[in-house]
């Protein structure tokens, strides 16, 4: 996992008006907290942050008043229509520290023939990993799975240094049988034919 360096500024103005002024300057208000420290209110460059957040669980290297801090995104608020980042909560981390995050679950391969459906019970998998080595995603092979089959959390191969942060028996994926089309009830077909 690569680090994304962002230059940040501390801020002393709060509230809607201040947040709007920050956003008009193409910046994003945020809060940095963790390790028992007081929250630090910061301003981040909007475009650079938006690009960094395209990678799930990105590790941010923040330059705050000449001091370098590592952080991961904890909560991101986006504009519901335009998708712009409106506010971000960041969690302080240290090299070597274990953190609990959710990583995306990707699938590869094709289900067994028969028109069955794959249901993602969990789109993301909670795991514990070192803050500087968070996996971007896990990939699960669904090749040949038939109706009724399921993939549990304990069945997924995790990268080295990563452990599950969820019950191993939790269902992540399951294959549902294709539903047969219902034949029209008696009399409905005749009424449709007459119309």
mmCIF file of C-alpha atoms in Angstrom:
data_model
loop_
_atom_site.group_PDB
_atom_site.id
_atom_site.type_symbol
_atom_site.label_atom_id
_atom_site.label_comp_id
_atom_site.label_asym_id
_atom_site.label_seq_id
_atom_site.Cartn_x
_atom_site.Cartn_y
_atom_site.Cartn_z
ATOM 1 C CA UNK A 1 0.000 0.000 0.000
ATOM 2 C CA UNK A 2 1.373 3.380 -0.938
ATOM 3 C CA UNK A 3 1.223 6.515 1.130
ATOM 4 C CA UNK A 4 -0.413 9.618 -0.273
ATOM 5 C CA UNK A 5 1.161 12.848 0.947
ATOM 6 C CA UNK A 6 -1.209 15.754 1.575
ATOM 7 C CA UNK A 7 -0.373 19.233 2.798
ATOM 8 C CA UNK A 8 -2.934 20.288 5.401
ATOM 9 C CA UNK A 9 -3.686 23.381 7.414
ATOM 10 C CA UNK A 10 -5.157 23.596 10.882
ATOM 11 C CA UNK A 11 -8.388 25.581 11.108
ATOM 12 C CA UNK A 12 -9.948 27.592 13.874
ATOM 13 C CA UNK A 13 -13.293 28.464 12.249
ATOM 14 C CA UNK A 14 -16.192 26.054 12.653
ATOM 15 C CA UNK A 15 -19.822 25.812 11.542
ATOM 16 C CA UNK A 16 -21.677 25.836 8.240
ATOM 17 C CA UNK A 17 -20.453 29.230 7.103
ATOM 18 C CA UNK A 18 -16.807 28.369 7.655
ATOM 19 C CA UNK A 19 -17.238 24.970 5.976
ATOM 20 C CA UNK A 20 -18.837 26.612 2.929
ATOM 21 C CA UNK A 21 -15.973 29.117 2.661
ATOM 22 C CA UNK A 22 -13.464 26.233 2.805
ATOM 23 C CA UNK A 23 -15.325 24.301 0.101
ATOM 24 C CA UNK A 24 -15.488 27.378 -2.167
ATOM 25 C CA UNK A 25 -11.664 27.379 -2.090
ATOM 26 C CA UNK A 26 -11.726 23.735 -3.363
ATOM 27 C CA UNK A 27 -10.677 22.435 0.029
ATOM 28 C CA UNK A 28 -12.286 19.962 2.422
ATOM 29 C CA UNK A 29 -12.787 20.412 6.179
ATOM 30 C CA UNK A 30 -11.757 17.443 8.297
ATOM 31 C CA UNK A 31 -11.040 16.214 11.799
ATOM 32 C CA UNK A 32 -7.998 14.184 12.838
ATOM 33 C CA UNK A 33 -8.296 12.144 16.049
ATOM 34 C CA UNK A 34 -6.942 9.085 17.804
ATOM 35 C CA UNK A 35 -4.339 7.834 20.300
ATOM 36 C CA UNK A 36 -5.990 9.775 23.142
ATOM 37 C CA UNK A 37 -5.110 13.147 21.631
ATOM 38 C CA UNK A 38 -7.449 16.095 21.289
ATOM 39 C CA UNK A 39 -9.145 16.275 17.879
ATOM 40 C CA UNK A 40 -7.344 18.519 15.399
ATOM 41 C CA UNK A 41 -9.539 20.395 12.918
ATOM 42 C CA UNK A 42 -7.823 20.565 9.542
ATOM 43 C CA UNK A 43 -8.344 21.645 5.941
ATOM 44 C CA UNK A 44 -7.253 19.332 3.116
ATOM 45 C CA UNK A 45 -6.800 19.968 -0.640
ATOM 46 C CA UNK A 46 -10.092 18.873 -2.250
ATOM 47 C CA UNK A 47 -8.945 17.401 -5.560
ATOM 48 C CA UNK A 48 -5.936 15.561 -4.122
ATOM 49 C CA UNK A 49 -8.096 14.113 -1.328
ATOM 50 C CA UNK A 50 -10.800 12.978 -3.753
ATOM 51 C CA UNK A 51 -8.193 11.138 -5.871
ATOM 52 C CA UNK A 52 -6.589 9.577 -2.771
ATOM 53 C CA UNK A 53 -9.981 8.307 -1.539
ATOM 54 C CA UNK A 54 -10.461 6.290 -4.726
ATOM 55 C CA UNK A 55 -8.251 3.689 -3.059
ATOM 56 C CA UNK A 56 -10.090 2.022 -0.189
ATOM 57 C CA UNK A 57 -8.342 2.366 3.183
ATOM 58 C CA UNK A 58 -5.691 4.677 1.738
ATOM 59 C CA UNK A 59 -2.833 5.633 4.062
ATOM 60 C CA UNK A 60 -2.487 9.414 4.220
ATOM 61 C CA UNK A 61 0.754 11.120 5.183
ATOM 62 C CA UNK A 62 -0.320 14.528 6.493
ATOM 63 C CA UNK A 63 1.973 17.518 6.890
ATOM 64 C CA UNK A 64 0.408 19.506 9.742
ATOM 65 C CA UNK A 65 2.289 22.607 10.854
ATOM 66 C CA UNK A 66 5.630 21.005 9.987
ATOM 67 C CA UNK A 67 4.774 17.747 11.759
ATOM 68 C CA UNK A 68 4.150 14.548 9.797
ATOM 69 C CA UNK A 69 1.232 12.297 10.840
ATOM 70 C CA UNK A 70 -0.134 9.055 9.347
ATOM 71 C CA UNK A 71 -3.900 8.638 9.127
ATOM 72 C CA UNK A 72 -6.575 6.491 7.506
ATOM 73 C CA UNK A 73 -10.078 7.677 6.547
ATOM 74 C CA UNK A 74 -12.684 6.686 9.119
ATOM 75 C CA UNK A 75 -15.775 8.495 7.752
ATOM 76 C CA UNK A 76 -16.261 10.386 4.499
ATOM 77 C CA UNK A 77 -19.280 12.605 3.842
ATOM 78 C CA UNK A 78 -20.080 13.249 0.191
ATOM 79 C CA UNK A 79 -22.544 15.526 -1.572
ATOM 80 C CA UNK A 80 -25.466 13.209 -2.423
ATOM 81 C CA UNK A 81 -25.918 14.634 -5.933
ATOM 82 C CA UNK A 82 -22.471 15.669 -7.139
ATOM 83 C CA UNK A 83 -20.370 13.188 -5.154
ATOM 84 C CA UNK A 84 -17.868 15.810 -3.934
ATOM 85 C CA UNK A 85 -16.196 15.157 -0.595
ATOM 86 C CA UNK A 86 -17.780 17.515 1.962
ATOM 87 C CA UNK A 87 -16.061 16.403 5.188
ATOM 88 C CA UNK A 88 -13.672 13.687 6.288
ATOM 89 C CA UNK A 89 -12.859 12.124 9.660
ATOM 90 C CA UNK A 90 -9.324 10.740 9.846
ATOM 91 C CA UNK A 91 -7.907 8.302 12.392
ATOM 92 C CA UNK A 92 -4.286 8.695 13.525
ATOM 93 C CA UNK A 93 -2.183 5.552 13.089
ATOM 94 C CA UNK A 94 1.442 4.612 13.714
ATOM 95 C CA UNK A 95 3.761 2.344 11.779
ATOM 96 C CA UNK A 96 3.457 -1.206 13.095
ATOM 97 C CA UNK A 97 0.092 -0.536 14.733
ATOM 98 C CA UNK A 98 -2.784 -2.932 13.991
ATOM 99 C CA UNK A 99 -6.059 -1.381 12.815
ATOM 100 C CA UNK A 100 -9.461 -2.855 12.031
ATOM 101 C CA UNK A 101 -10.756 -1.922 8.582
ATOM 102 C CA UNK A 102 -13.188 -3.245 5.997
ATOM 103 C CA UNK A 103 -11.747 -4.340 2.670
ATOM 104 C CA UNK A 104 -13.768 -4.961 -0.519
ATOM 105 C CA UNK A 105 -14.579 -8.529 -1.602
ATOM 106 C CA UNK A 106 -14.062 -9.199 -5.329
ATOM 107 C CA UNK A 107 -15.073 -12.366 -7.163
ATOM 108 C CA UNK A 108 -13.528 -14.198 -10.100
ATOM 109 C CA UNK A 109 -14.740 -17.093 -12.224
ATOM 110 C CA UNK A 110 -18.175 -18.232 -13.362
ATOM 111 C CA UNK A 111 -20.913 -20.016 -11.441
ATOM 112 C CA UNK A 112 -21.995 -23.489 -12.522
ATOM 113 C CA UNK A 113 -24.499 -23.439 -15.399
ATOM 114 C CA UNK A 114 -28.163 -23.054 -14.583
ATOM 115 C CA UNK A 115 -28.807 -19.322 -14.285
ATOM 116 C CA UNK A 116 -28.125 -19.221 -10.532
ATOM 117 C CA UNK A 117 -27.594 -15.894 -8.774
ATOM 118 C CA UNK A 118 -24.649 -14.839 -6.610
ATOM 119 C CA UNK A 119 -25.586 -12.865 -3.505
ATOM 120 C CA UNK A 120 -22.970 -10.730 -1.758
ATOM 121 C CA UNK A 121 -24.040 -11.035 1.883
ATOM 122 C CA UNK A 122 -20.970 -8.974 2.856
ATOM 123 C CA UNK A 123 -19.597 -6.516 0.270
ATOM 124 C CA UNK A 124 -16.659 -5.802 2.561
ATOM 125 C CA UNK A 125 -14.762 -8.039 4.947
ATOM 126 C CA UNK A 126 -13.720 -6.705 8.388
ATOM 127 C CA UNK A 127 -10.042 -7.502 8.953
ATOM 128 C CA UNK A 128 -7.220 -6.507 11.271
ATOM 129 C CA UNK A 129 -3.954 -5.508 9.597
ATOM 130 C CA UNK A 130 -0.894 -3.356 10.161
ATOM 131 C CA UNK A 131 -1.725 0.272 9.342
ATOM 132 C CA UNK A 132 0.985 0.495 6.690
ATOM 133 C CA UNK A 133 0.097 -2.870 5.057
ATOM 134 C CA UNK A 134 -3.686 -2.788 4.642
ATOM 135 C CA UNK A 135 -4.737 -4.980 1.699
ATOM 136 C CA UNK A 136 -6.714 -3.178 -0.996
ATOM 137 C CA UNK A 137 -9.161 -6.086 -1.487
ATOM 138 C CA UNK A 138 -9.582 -9.861 -1.298
ATOM 139 C CA UNK A 139 -10.495 -11.990 -4.304
ATOM 140 C CA UNK A 140 -12.698 -15.074 -3.996
ATOM 141 C CA UNK A 141 -13.058 -17.720 -6.717
ATOM 142 C CA UNK A 142 -16.679 -18.649 -7.394
ATOM 143 C CA UNK A 143 -15.841 -20.996 -10.275
ATOM 144 C CA UNK A 144 -18.222 -23.946 -10.432
ATOM 145 C CA UNK A 145 -20.282 -23.070 -7.332
ATOM 146 C CA UNK A 146 -23.807 -24.458 -7.518
ATOM 147 C CA UNK A 147 -27.116 -23.423 -5.959
ATOM 148 C CA UNK A 148 -27.018 -23.624 -2.168
ATOM 149 C CA UNK A 149 -23.240 -23.183 -1.939
ATOM 150 C CA UNK A 150 -21.848 -20.471 0.309
ATOM 151 C CA UNK A 151 -18.448 -18.972 1.064
ATOM 152 C CA UNK A 152 -17.704 -18.251 4.732
ATOM 153 C CA UNK A 153 -15.228 -15.704 6.054
ATOM 154 C CA UNK A 154 -12.901 -18.480 7.275
ATOM 155 C CA UNK A 155 -12.758 -19.905 3.702
ATOM 156 C CA UNK A 156 -11.176 -16.718 2.292
ATOM 157 C CA UNK A 157 -7.390 -16.653 1.942
ATOM 158 C CA UNK A 158 -6.080 -13.441 3.497
ATOM 159 C CA UNK A 159 -2.736 -11.764 2.757
ATOM 160 C CA UNK A 160 0.101 -12.376 5.228
ATOM 161 C CA UNK A 161 -0.200 -10.341 8.420
ATOM 162 C CA UNK A 162 -3.969 -9.928 8.049
ATOM 163 C CA UNK A 163 -6.523 -11.617 10.328
ATOM 164 C CA UNK A 164 -10.310 -11.753 10.343
ATOM 165 C CA UNK A 165 -12.170 -9.269 12.536
ATOM 166 C CA UNK A 166 -15.477 -11.083 12.065
ATOM 167 C CA UNK A 167 -16.780 -14.522 13.060
ATOM 168 C CA UNK A 168 -15.243 -17.133 10.750
ATOM 169 C CA UNK A 169 -18.674 -18.715 10.179
ATOM 170 C CA UNK A 170 -20.119 -15.455 8.796
ATOM 171 C CA UNK A 171 -21.455 -15.971 5.261
ATOM 172 C CA UNK A 172 -19.769 -13.670 2.744
ATOM 173 C CA UNK A 173 -21.192 -15.043 -0.537
ATOM 174 C CA UNK A 174 -23.975 -17.471 -1.312
ATOM 175 C CA UNK A 175 -25.412 -18.932 -4.503
ATOM 176 C CA UNK A 176 -29.175 -18.752 -4.902
ATOM 177 C CA UNK A 177 -31.149 -21.071 -7.175
ATOM 178 C CA UNK A 178 -32.686 -19.442 -10.240
ATOM 179 C CA UNK A 179 -36.407 -18.829 -9.835
ATOM 180 C CA UNK A 180 -38.603 -20.581 -12.397
ATOM 181 C CA UNK A 181 -41.092 -18.308 -14.172
ATOM 182 C CA UNK A 182 -44.610 -18.775 -12.873
ATOM 183 C CA UNK A 183 -47.194 -20.055 -15.316
ATOM 184 C CA UNK A 184 -50.318 -17.827 -15.521
ATOM 185 C CA UNK A 185 -53.095 -18.942 -13.221
ATOM 186 C CA UNK A 186 -56.056 -20.728 -14.821
ATOM 187 C CA UNK A 187 -58.350 -18.220 -16.490
ATOM 188 C CA UNK A 188 -55.768 -15.390 -16.623
ATOM 189 C CA UNK A 189 -54.337 -16.625 -19.926
ATOM 190 C CA UNK A 190 -57.824 -16.838 -21.455
ATOM 191 C CA UNK A 191 -58.646 -13.263 -20.358
ATOM 192 C CA UNK A 192 -55.390 -11.998 -21.847
ATOM 193 C CA UNK A 193 -56.083 -13.835 -25.128
ATOM 194 C CA UNK A 194 -59.584 -12.323 -25.379
ATOM 195 C CA UNK A 195 -58.198 -8.807 -24.794
#
